[in-house]
Short mmCIF file of C-alpha atoms in Angstrom, two decimals:
data_model
loop_
_atom_site.label_atom_id
_atom_site.label_comp_id
_atom_site.label_asym_id
_atom_site.label_seq_id
_atom_site.Cartn_x
_atom_site.Cartn_y
_atom_site.Cartn_z
CA MET A 1 -32.88 36.78 19.11
CA GLU A 2 -30.58 33.97 19.41
CA LEU A 3 -29.01 33.05 22.68
CA LEU A 4 -25.22 34.44 22.91
CA GLY A 5 -22.62 31.72 22.03
CA SER A 6 -24.73 30.06 19.80
CA THR A 7 -23.77 29.26 16.07
CA LEU A 8 -23.91 32.22 13.76
CA THR A 9 -26.42 31.28 11.81
CA ALA A 10 -29.11 33.77 11.98
CA THR A 11 -30.89 34.99 8.86
CA TYR A 12 -30.21 38.71 8.82
CA ALA A 13 -33.53 39.33 6.57
CA HIS A 14 -36.19 37.13 5.83
CA PRO A 15 -37.64 37.02 2.16
CA ARG A 16 -40.51 39.29 1.23
CA PRO A 17 -43.54 37.41 1.22
CA ALA A 18 -45.19 37.19 -2.18
CA SER A 19 -46.88 40.57 -2.37
CA THR A 20 -50.90 40.73 -2.65
CA SER A 21 -50.96 43.98 -3.53
CA PHE A 22 -53.08 46.33 -1.10
CA LEU A 23 -54.95 47.69 -4.29
CA PRO A 24 -58.25 46.03 -5.03
CA ALA A 25 -58.58 44.21 -8.15
CA ILE A 26 -60.60 45.85 -10.71
CA SER A 27 -63.57 43.72 -10.58
CA THR A 28 -63.38 44.04 -6.96
CA MET A 29 -63.68 47.55 -7.41
CA THR A 30 -66.28 47.68 -9.71
CA SER A 31 -68.58 45.55 -7.61
CA THR A 32 -67.97 47.53 -4.51
CA TYR A 33 -69.08 50.83 -6.21
CA ARG A 34 -71.72 48.97 -8.54
CA ASP A 35 -74.73 49.60 -5.78
CA ARG A 36 -73.53 52.65 -3.98
CA PHE A 37 -74.03 54.40 -7.34
CA PRO A 38 -77.43 53.34 -9.07
CA HIS A 39 -77.58 54.52 -12.56
CA TYR A 40 -80.16 57.18 -13.63
CA ASN A 41 -81.24 58.26 -16.70
CA PHE A 42 -80.91 62.08 -16.26
CA THR A 43 -80.97 63.01 -20.25
CA HIS A 44 -82.54 66.16 -19.56
CA SER A 45 -81.43 67.81 -16.33
CA LEU A 46 -77.81 69.17 -16.65
CA SER A 47 -77.96 71.33 -13.91
CA LEU A 48 -77.62 68.97 -11.22
CA PRO A 49 -74.21 69.04 -8.70
CA TRP A 50 -73.96 65.26 -8.63
CA ARG A 51 -74.18 63.48 -12.02
CA PRO A 52 -73.32 59.70 -11.93
CA SER A 53 -74.70 58.84 -14.81
CA THR A 54 -72.49 61.42 -16.70
CA TYR A 55 -69.17 59.55 -15.17
CA TYR A 56 -70.44 56.59 -16.83
CA LYS A 57 -71.37 58.03 -20.20
CA VAL A 58 -67.76 59.69 -20.09
CA ALA A 59 -66.24 56.27 -19.05
CA SER A 60 -67.24 54.24 -21.80
CA ASN A 61 -66.04 56.23 -24.37
CA LEU A 62 -62.97 56.38 -22.55
CA PRO A 63 -60.72 53.28 -22.86
CA THR A 64 -58.82 53.90 -19.63
CA LEU A 65 -61.92 54.09 -17.67
CA GLY A 66 -63.99 51.72 -19.58
CA PRO A 67 -63.05 48.23 -17.33
CA TYR A 68 -64.15 50.11 -14.27
CA CYS A 69 -67.92 50.78 -15.63
CA THR A 70 -70.12 48.03 -16.10
CA ARG A 71 -73.10 49.69 -16.70
CA SER A 72 -72.15 52.13 -19.11
CA GLN A 73 -72.20 49.28 -21.92
CA ARG A 74 -76.14 49.98 -21.87
CA VAL A 75 -75.87 53.63 -22.61
CA SER A 76 -75.80 54.64 -26.52
CA GLU A 77 -72.56 55.46 -28.00
CA ASN A 78 -73.83 57.93 -30.07
CA THR A 79 -74.80 59.92 -26.81
CA MET A 80 -72.74 62.64 -26.23
CA LEU A 81 -72.79 64.57 -23.05
CA PRO A 82 -71.53 67.84 -22.30
CA PHE A 83 -68.39 68.52 -19.73
CA VAL A 84 -70.10 69.29 -16.52
CA SER A 85 -67.43 69.90 -14.01
CA ASN A 86 -64.18 68.51 -12.56
CA ARG A 87 -66.08 66.62 -9.97
CA THR A 88 -65.99 63.44 -11.58
CA THR A 89 -62.18 63.39 -10.63
CA LEU A 90 -63.01 63.15 -7.30
CA PHE A 91 -64.39 59.70 -7.65
CA THR A 92 -62.22 57.19 -5.50
CA ARG A 93 -60.19 54.10 -6.78
CA TYR A 94 -59.73 52.38 -3.21
CA THR A 95 -61.79 51.77 -0.20
CA PRO A 96 -60.66 52.80 3.26
CA ASP A 97 -60.10 49.24 3.94
CA ASP A 98 -57.51 49.24 1.29
CA TRP A 99 -55.77 52.32 2.98
CA TYR A 100 -55.46 51.02 6.18
CA ARG A 101 -54.39 47.57 4.86
CA SER A 102 -51.56 49.40 2.98
CA ASN A 103 -50.49 51.28 6.13
CA LEU A 104 -50.71 48.09 8.09
CA THR A 105 -48.46 46.38 5.18
CA ASN A 106 -45.92 49.13 5.38
CA TYR A 107 -45.69 49.03 9.40
CA LEU A 108 -45.13 45.25 9.08
CA GLU A 109 -42.26 45.86 6.45
CA SER A 110 -40.60 48.45 8.87
CA ASP A 111 -40.68 46.39 12.35
CA THR A 112 -39.11 43.20 10.00
CA SER A 113 -36.65 45.50 8.71
CA ARG A 114 -35.66 46.81 12.12
CA HIS A 115 -35.61 43.55 13.58
CA ASN A 116 -33.41 42.20 11.27
CA SER A 117 -30.87 44.83 11.40
CA GLU A 118 -30.95 44.62 15.28
CA ARG A 119 -29.87 41.04 15.05
CA LEU A 120 -27.80 41.64 12.40
CA ARG A 121 -25.94 44.42 14.77
CA VAL A 122 -25.90 41.98 17.92
CA ASP A 123 -24.70 38.94 15.70
CA THR A 124 -21.87 41.10 14.41
CA THR A 125 -20.75 42.01 17.88
CA ARG A 126 -20.62 38.81 18.91
CA LEU A 127 -18.58 37.70 16.16
CA ILE A 128 -16.36 40.36 16.21
CA GLN A 129 -15.93 39.58 19.82
CA ASP A 130 -15.13 35.80 19.24
CA LYS A 131 -13.08 36.13 16.56
CA TYR A 132 -10.66 38.40 18.82
CA GLN A 133 -10.69 36.06 21.85
CA GLU A 134 -9.59 33.31 19.15
CA MET A 135 -6.99 35.22 17.63
CA ARG A 136 -5.71 35.99 20.94
CA LYS A 137 -5.60 32.27 21.91
CA VAL A 138 -4.09 31.30 18.78
CA GLN A 139 -1.48 34.03 19.58
CA ALA A 140 -0.56 32.66 22.87
CA ASP A 141 -0.33 28.90 21.65
CA SER A 142 1.98 30.07 19.14
CA THR A 143 3.98 32.05 21.55
CA GLN A 144 4.40 29.09 23.86
CA ASN A 145 5.31 26.78 21.03
CA LEU A 146 8.25 29.28 20.28
CA GLY A 147 9.06 29.67 24.13
CA GLU A 148 9.36 25.60 24.17
CA ARG A 149 11.44 25.51 20.93
CA VAL A 150 13.85 27.86 22.32
CA ASN A 151 14.38 26.04 25.37
CA ASP A 152 14.94 22.60 23.31
CA ILE A 153 17.36 24.48 21.24
CA GLY A 154 19.41 25.72 24.31
CA PHE A 155 19.14 22.24 25.64
CA TRP A 156 20.77 20.55 22.69
CA LYS A 157 23.34 23.47 22.16
CA SER A 158 24.79 22.99 25.96
CA GLU A 159 24.95 19.24 25.19
CA ILE A 160 26.94 20.06 21.96
CA ILE A 161 29.23 22.22 23.91
CA HIS A 162 29.86 19.35 26.54
CA GLU A 163 30.59 17.18 24.17
CA LEU A 164 32.74 19.48 21.87
CA ASP A 165 35.00 20.05 25.00
CA ALA A 166 35.13 16.53 25.53
CA MET A 167 36.59 15.81 21.96
CA ILE A 168 38.91 18.41 21.64
CA GLY A 169 41.71 16.73 23.69
CA GLU A 170 40.90 13.05 22.71
CA THR A 171 43.86 11.74 21.04
CA ASN A 172 45.72 7.94 21.40
CA GLU A 173 48.52 6.03 19.71
CA LEU A 174 47.63 2.44 17.94
CA THR A 175 50.53 1.81 15.87
CA ASP A 176 51.43 -2.03 17.84
CA VAL A 177 47.84 -3.09 17.54
CA LYS A 178 47.76 -1.83 14.11
CA LYS A 179 50.52 -4.04 12.86
CA LYS A 180 49.19 -7.09 14.66
CA LEU A 181 46.09 -6.55 13.24
CA ASP A 182 47.83 -6.40 9.79
CA ARG A 183 49.61 -9.59 10.36
CA ALA A 184 46.32 -11.42 11.53
CA LEU A 185 44.62 -10.01 8.21
CA MET A 186 47.13 -11.61 6.15
CA GLU A 187 46.70 -15.25 8.18
CA THR A 188 43.05 -15.45 6.97
CA GLU A 189 43.71 -15.31 3.55
CA ALA A 190 44.72 -19.16 3.50
CA PRO A 191 41.67 -20.71 5.06
CA LEU A 192 39.08 -18.19 3.01
CA GLN A 193 41.18 -20.01 -0.41
CA VAL A 194 40.76 -23.40 1.16
CA ALA A 195 37.07 -22.95 1.77
CA ARG A 196 36.40 -21.53 -1.75
CA GLU A 197 38.33 -24.23 -3.65
CA CYS A 198 36.29 -26.67 -1.56
CA LEU A 199 32.94 -25.12 -2.87
CA PHE A 200 34.23 -25.03 -6.49
CA HIS A 201 35.41 -28.68 -6.47
CA ARG A 202 32.17 -29.43 -5.07
CA GLU A 203 30.37 -28.04 -7.92
CA LYS A 204 31.98 -30.32 -10.07
CA ARG A 205 29.42 -33.29 -8.39
CA MET A 206 27.04 -34.81 -10.78
CA GLY A 207 23.08 -34.93 -11.18
CA ILE A 208 21.39 -35.58 -8.11
CA ASP A 209 24.31 -35.19 -6.07
CA LEU A 210 24.76 -31.81 -6.67
CA VAL A 211 22.78 -30.92 -3.42
CA HIS A 212 22.71 -28.04 -1.35
CA ASP A 213 23.75 -30.16 1.64
CA GLU A 214 24.91 -29.48 5.16
CA ALA A 215 28.38 -29.53 4.00
CA GLU A 216 28.16 -27.02 1.71
CA LYS A 217 25.78 -24.76 3.93
CA GLU A 218 28.76 -24.90 6.40
CA LEU A 219 31.28 -24.26 3.55
CA LEU A 220 29.53 -21.32 2.65
CA THR A 221 28.98 -20.22 6.31
CA GLU A 222 33.05 -20.75 6.76
CA VAL A 223 33.48 -18.00 3.94
CA ASP A 224 30.91 -15.66 5.15
CA ILE A 225 32.82 -15.98 8.78
CA ILE A 226 36.15 -15.43 7.35
CA LEU A 227 35.06 -12.32 4.96
CA SER A 228 32.93 -11.12 8.31
CA CYS A 229 36.29 -11.45 10.08
CA GLN A 230 38.29 -9.61 7.27
CA GLU A 231 35.80 -6.85 7.12
CA ARG A 232 35.71 -6.35 11.04
CA MET A 233 39.70 -6.20 11.09
CA LYS A 234 39.64 -4.04 7.99
CA LEU A 235 37.02 -1.76 9.65
CA HIS A 236 39.17 -1.55 13.06
CA LEU A 237 42.46 -0.96 11.02
CA ASP A 238 40.75 2.02 9.02
CA LYS A 239 39.63 3.24 12.51
CA ALA A 240 43.30 2.68 13.68
CA ILE A 241 44.69 4.44 10.91
CA ALA A 242 42.05 7.37 10.50
CA GLN A 243 41.33 7.85 14.24
CA LEU A 244 42.54 11.25 14.12
CA ALA A 245 40.86 12.26 10.89
CA ALA A 246 37.64 10.93 12.27
CA ASN A 247 38.06 13.01 15.54
CA ARG A 248 38.48 16.07 13.41
CA ALA A 249 35.32 15.24 11.36
CA ALA A 250 33.44 14.80 14.29
CA GLN A 251 34.64 18.07 16.01
CA HIS A 252 33.63 19.72 12.69
CA GLU A 253 30.12 18.48 12.53
CA LEU A 254 29.62 19.35 16.45
CA GLU A 255 30.78 23.13 15.32
CA LYS A 256 28.95 23.39 12.27
CA ASP A 257 25.78 22.11 14.45
CA LEU A 258 26.72 24.45 17.06
CA SER A 259 26.97 27.44 14.61
CA ASN A 260 23.49 26.57 13.61
CA LYS A 261 21.97 26.17 16.90
CA GLN A 262 23.03 29.60 17.78
CA THR A 263 21.78 31.19 14.98
CA ALA A 264 18.10 29.37 15.52
CA TYR A 265 18.08 30.32 18.93
CA ARG A 266 18.46 34.06 18.27
CA ILE A 267 15.82 33.99 15.74
CA ASP A 268 13.37 31.90 17.43
CA ASP A 269 14.14 33.90 20.81
CA LYS A 270 13.66 37.24 18.76
CA CYS A 271 10.45 35.46 17.19
CA HIS A 272 9.20 34.64 20.79
CA HIS A 273 9.45 38.25 22.13
CA LEU A 274 7.54 39.61 19.25
CA ARG A 275 4.07 41.29 20.14
CA ASN A 276 1.39 43.28 18.49
CA THR A 277 2.97 46.57 19.56
CA SER A 278 6.55 45.64 18.37
CA GLU A 279 8.86 47.29 16.38
CA GLY A 280 9.62 45.98 12.68
CA ILE A 281 6.65 43.68 12.53
CA SER A 282 4.85 43.89 8.99
CA PHE A 283 2.90 42.29 6.43
CA PHE A 284 4.58 39.55 4.23
CA ARG A 285 1.97 38.31 1.89
CA GLY A 286 2.19 34.34 0.98
CA VAL A 287 4.69 33.95 3.44
CA GLU A 288 2.47 31.01 5.13
CA ARG A 289 2.24 29.12 1.44
CA VAL A 290 6.07 29.31 1.25
CA ASP A 291 7.55 25.87 3.20
CA ALA A 292 11.25 25.92 3.40
CA THR A 293 11.43 23.31 6.18
CA VAL A 294 13.62 20.17 5.92
CA SER A 295 13.18 18.44 8.97
CA VAL A 296 10.76 17.41 11.67
CA PRO A 297 11.24 17.35 15.25
CA GLU A 298 12.37 14.41 15.43
CA SER A 299 14.54 14.02 12.44
CA TRP A 300 16.00 17.53 13.72
CA ALA A 301 16.43 16.36 17.37
CA LYS A 302 18.22 12.50 16.06
CA PHE A 303 20.45 14.66 13.78
CA THR A 304 21.96 16.26 16.58
CA ASP A 305 21.83 13.24 18.56
CA ASP A 306 23.59 11.18 15.84
CA ASN A 307 26.30 13.97 15.82
CA ILE A 308 26.73 13.78 19.51
CA LEU A 309 26.43 9.70 19.58
CA ARG A 310 29.33 9.55 16.62
CA SER A 311 31.18 11.88 18.66
CA GLN A 312 30.99 9.80 21.69
CA SER A 313 31.61 6.66 19.68
CA GLU A 314 34.88 8.18 18.20
CA ARG A 315 36.19 9.32 21.73
CA ALA A 316 35.46 5.90 23.00
CA ALA A 317 37.30 4.24 20.32
CA SER A 318 40.24 6.48 20.66
CA THR A 319 40.72 5.07 23.94
CA LYS A 320 39.54 1.84 23.85
CA LEU A 321 40.38 0.84 20.26
CA ARG A 322 43.51 -1.32 21.38
CA ASP A 323 41.66 -3.22 23.94
CA ASP A 324 38.95 -3.57 21.17
CA ILE A 325 41.46 -5.03 18.51
CA GLN A 326 42.62 -7.62 21.05
CA ASN A 327 39.47 -8.83 21.50
CA LEU A 328 38.29 -8.79 17.63
CA LEU A 329 41.57 -10.88 17.03
CA VAL A 330 40.43 -13.55 19.85
CA VAL A 331 36.95 -13.73 18.95
CA THR A 332 37.54 -14.41 15.40
CA ALA A 333 40.29 -16.64 15.48
CA ASN A 334 37.86 -18.71 17.70
CA GLU A 335 35.02 -17.98 15.29
CA MET A 336 36.97 -19.57 12.29
CA TRP A 337 38.57 -22.53 14.02
CA ASN A 338 35.23 -23.65 15.16
CA GLN A 339 33.66 -23.25 11.92
CA PHE A 340 36.82 -25.37 10.02
CA ASN A 341 35.77 -27.92 12.50
CA LYS A 342 32.07 -27.96 11.96
CA VAL A 343 32.92 -28.12 8.06
CA ASN A 344 35.12 -31.01 8.70
CA LEU A 345 32.48 -32.94 10.73
CA ALA A 346 29.96 -32.31 7.87
CA LEU A 347 32.33 -33.43 5.22
CA THR A 348 33.09 -36.45 7.09
CA ASN A 349 29.30 -37.25 7.81
CA ARG A 350 28.60 -36.42 3.84
CA ILE A 351 31.27 -39.02 2.95
CA ALA A 352 29.79 -41.34 5.04
CA GLU A 353 26.16 -41.06 3.61
CA THR A 354 27.40 -41.18 0.20
CA ALA A 355 29.15 -44.32 0.95
CA ASP A 356 26.18 -45.94 2.20
CA ALA A 357 24.06 -45.00 -0.62
CA LYS A 358 26.89 -46.29 -3.02
CA ASN A 359 26.41 -49.73 -1.29
CA LYS A 360 22.86 -49.64 -1.12
CA ILE A 361 22.48 -48.86 -4.72
CA GLN A 362 24.78 -51.69 -5.50
CA ILE A 363 22.56 -53.96 -3.64
CA HIS A 364 19.66 -52.78 -5.68
CA LEU A 365 21.29 -53.07 -8.89
CA ALA A 366 22.14 -56.47 -8.13
CA LYS A 367 18.76 -57.55 -7.34
CA THR A 368 17.42 -55.72 -10.50
CA LEU A 369 19.76 -57.79 -12.76
CA GLN A 370 18.37 -60.52 -11.05
CA GLU A 371 14.86 -59.65 -11.68
CA ILE A 372 15.71 -58.93 -15.58
CA PHE A 373 16.76 -62.31 -16.28
CA GLN A 374 13.54 -63.68 -14.53
CA SER A 375 11.51 -61.42 -16.70
CA GLU A 376 13.10 -62.57 -19.64
CA MET A 377 12.43 -66.21 -18.98
CA THR A 378 8.86 -65.30 -18.31
CA ILE A 379 8.24 -63.47 -21.84
CA GLU A 380 9.93 -66.46 -23.31
CA SER A 381 7.26 -69.07 -21.50
CA ILE A 382 4.51 -66.43 -22.73
CA LYS A 383 5.65 -66.61 -26.36
CA LYS A 384 6.14 -70.42 -26.25
CA ALA A 385 2.26 -70.49 -24.70
CA ILE A 386 1.07 -68.34 -27.29
CA LYS A 387 2.50 -70.46 -30.05
CA ASP A 388 0.95 -73.39 -28.38
CA LYS A 389 -2.44 -71.97 -28.29
CA SER A 390 -2.49 -71.26 -31.90
CA ALA A 391 -2.59 -75.09 -33.08
CA PHE A 392 -6.17 -75.69 -30.76
CA LEU A 393 -7.50 -72.55 -32.74
CA LYS A 394 -6.26 -73.88 -36.27
CA VAL A 395 -7.99 -77.37 -35.14
CA ALA A 396 -11.21 -75.74 -34.03
CA GLN A 397 -11.81 -73.02 -37.12
CA THR A 398 -10.69 -76.23 -39.90
CA ARG A 399 -13.34 -78.26 -38.58
CA LEU A 400 -16.02 -75.27 -38.57
CA ASP A 401 -14.78 -74.59 -42.07
CA GLU A 402 -15.30 -78.54 -43.06
CA ARG A 403 -18.38 -78.79 -41.57
CA THR A 404 -19.93 -75.69 -43.77
CA TRP A 405 -19.74 -77.97 -46.82
CA ARG A 406 -22.18 -80.09 -45.52
CA PRO A 407 -25.05 -80.69 -48.28
CA ASN A 408 -28.63 -79.05 -47.72
CA ILE A 409 -30.65 -80.27 -44.69
CA GLU A 410 -27.17 -81.57 -43.24
CA LEU A 411 -26.16 -78.11 -42.52
CA CYS A 412 -27.62 -78.74 -38.60
CA ARG A 413 -27.13 -76.42 -35.82
CA ASP A 414 -26.23 -79.65 -33.75
CA LEU A 415 -24.23 -79.86 -30.48
CA SER A 416 -21.03 -80.52 -31.93
CA GLN A 417 -21.32 -77.28 -34.05
CA LEU A 418 -22.26 -75.38 -31.10
CA ARG A 419 -19.35 -76.87 -29.24
CA LEU A 420 -17.00 -75.99 -31.88
CA VAL A 421 -18.04 -72.37 -31.88
CA ASN A 422 -17.53 -72.05 -28.04
CA GLU A 423 -13.93 -73.87 -28.61
CA VAL A 424 -12.90 -71.22 -30.90
CA TYR A 425 -13.92 -68.34 -28.78
CA GLU A 426 -12.19 -69.58 -26.01
CA VAL A 427 -8.84 -70.71 -27.51
CA ASP A 428 -8.95 -66.93 -28.82
CA GLY A 429 -9.99 -65.63 -25.35
CA THR A 430 -7.11 -67.57 -24.17
CA ILE A 431 -4.52 -66.32 -26.90
CA GLN A 432 -5.74 -62.78 -26.12
CA THR A 433 -4.96 -62.93 -22.80
CA LEU A 434 -1.63 -64.36 -23.17
CA GLN A 435 -0.58 -61.47 -25.60
CA GLN A 436 -1.80 -59.20 -23.33
CA ARG A 437 0.33 -60.38 -20.37
CA LEU A 438 3.35 -60.47 -22.89
CA ARG A 439 2.82 -56.89 -23.15
CA GLU A 440 2.77 -56.25 -19.78
CA ALA A 441 5.75 -58.38 -19.07
CA GLU A 442 7.71 -56.60 -21.92
CA ASN A 443 6.54 -53.22 -20.42
CA THR A 444 8.04 -54.53 -17.15
CA LEU A 445 11.16 -55.65 -18.69
CA GLN A 446 11.67 -52.13 -20.22
CA SER A 447 10.76 -50.55 -16.63
CA LEU A 448 13.73 -52.76 -15.24
CA ALA A 449 16.19 -52.00 -17.95
CA HIS A 450 15.59 -48.08 -17.40
CA THR A 451 15.98 -48.82 -13.69
CA LYS A 452 19.15 -50.50 -14.13
CA ALA A 453 20.40 -47.58 -16.32
CA THR A 454 19.61 -45.06 -13.52
CA LEU A 455 21.21 -47.32 -10.97
CA GLU A 456 24.40 -47.46 -12.89
CA HIS A 457 24.14 -43.74 -13.37
CA ASP A 458 23.55 -43.20 -9.86
CA LEU A 459 26.79 -45.42 -8.94
CA ALA A 460 28.94 -43.42 -10.96
CA VAL A 461 27.52 -40.26 -9.53
CA LYS A 462 28.27 -41.40 -6.09
CA ALA A 463 31.51 -42.47 -6.92
CA ASN A 464 32.36 -39.38 -8.13
CA SER A 465 30.97 -37.46 -5.31
CA LEU A 466 33.16 -39.70 -2.83
CA TYR A 467 36.11 -38.88 -4.77
CA ILE A 468 35.43 -35.06 -4.49
CA ASP A 469 34.60 -35.02 -0.86
CA GLN A 470 37.30 -37.43 0.44
CA GLU A 471 40.26 -36.91 -1.64
CA LYS A 472 39.91 -33.23 -2.96
CA CYS A 473 38.26 -31.40 -0.06
CA MET A 474 39.48 -33.27 3.12
CA GLY A 475 42.85 -33.47 1.51
CA MET A 476 43.11 -29.66 1.17
CA ARG A 477 41.94 -29.13 5.03
CA LYS A 478 44.45 -31.36 6.86
CA ASN A 479 46.42 -27.90 7.75
CA PHE A 480 44.93 -24.96 9.33
CA PRO A 481 46.77 -21.80 11.02
CA ASN A 482 47.19 -22.02 14.45
CA THR A 483 45.70 -19.58 17.04
CA LEU A 484 48.84 -17.31 17.82
CA ARG A 485 49.59 -16.33 14.04
CA LEU A 486 45.30 -15.87 13.64
CA VAL A 487 45.65 -13.13 16.56
CA GLY A 488 48.93 -11.70 14.72
CA PHE A 489 51.57 -12.80 17.08
CA CYS A 490 53.54 -14.69 14.49
#
């Protein structure tokens, strides 16, 4: 038997071993009785009470007894003995050892069956006890969790009731601040239009000057700041207009959440007090597979917390909204004014950089024109040198051609012949070198011409950029609304 508390892996019934039959084999039985009952040939004495030979004669003629007799084969098949008596049926087929062995096998099988049954009973009893304790623990954990859930619902219900009582009597008047906010919102349109016009004009820059420079970044930032200020003003304006409606909406959400909490509290409290002996419990097949939940504890708590925070925010806005709008007007006016100065500074710096680049381009253009003139003079001198070297080549080749007309033995490869050949090669190599240099000079001249065209185009681009930044953009940014108008006092 296994120890109590061990894993229930007991084998309740061992597989029966391969049955080695307790009945002896035919050959064994035959050999067993061969020496005990010797064969005697009593053919004429039929009155003897015990006739082993009779058995053998009969067995030899009966197919079912033939295999058990080995000596009957020597008996003539034609010899027929009369039936003596039923004593031949007393002949046994098993030995005492077989009988004892059969009983012993039955005893062992009985012990094994009883042992397996006892192990099964003990393991089953232990299993029932373990499962009962396990179910009690699971039910206790579920009851504890339900109790904690009821406490959580009660806590949030009390929080909602407290906030709902504070929200019911909260009201404020925002008419004067709303008018100031309206006027300040209208005053932000002019700076926004100027910034967008500057960006539109700067889009007309050409080529490489169409760069995302610091001035453009500041202009984009100015647009974003003005739009952000307008958005905040509109947001506060909407708050001032719809404050009472917002209070009612927040109150409605709190009341609905409170109603849900009360229903959930009643249901979970009922479940918390249910026991195995309670009335009304029943089977609901498949209910554990139905998941009708729509939230988790974190999102559930966050939902109620968001409702309370929204109510607190609306209630605080209802009492402090005018101070918030006043602060907003001052902050937005300072932000827009500071960004206006940053844009002007960035445009001024960009104008200075563009003017400096324009001056440097003019200097490089003048140097390029001078170099083009020098390159053209060099090309002319190379061409003249090639033309001069051609005459030397003609003379040398003419001399060699004339010397080929010498007769017979006079066609001697003398020193003059060798020198003329070397002269032709040297002059031809010089001409090839000058032609290569001429091609390089012409390529350089083309490169200088391309550089000249690039510099002239870049000069025109810089002049256009200077006109846009200095005349168009800075001309529009001379005036800006004063601070009093931005805060809504005028």
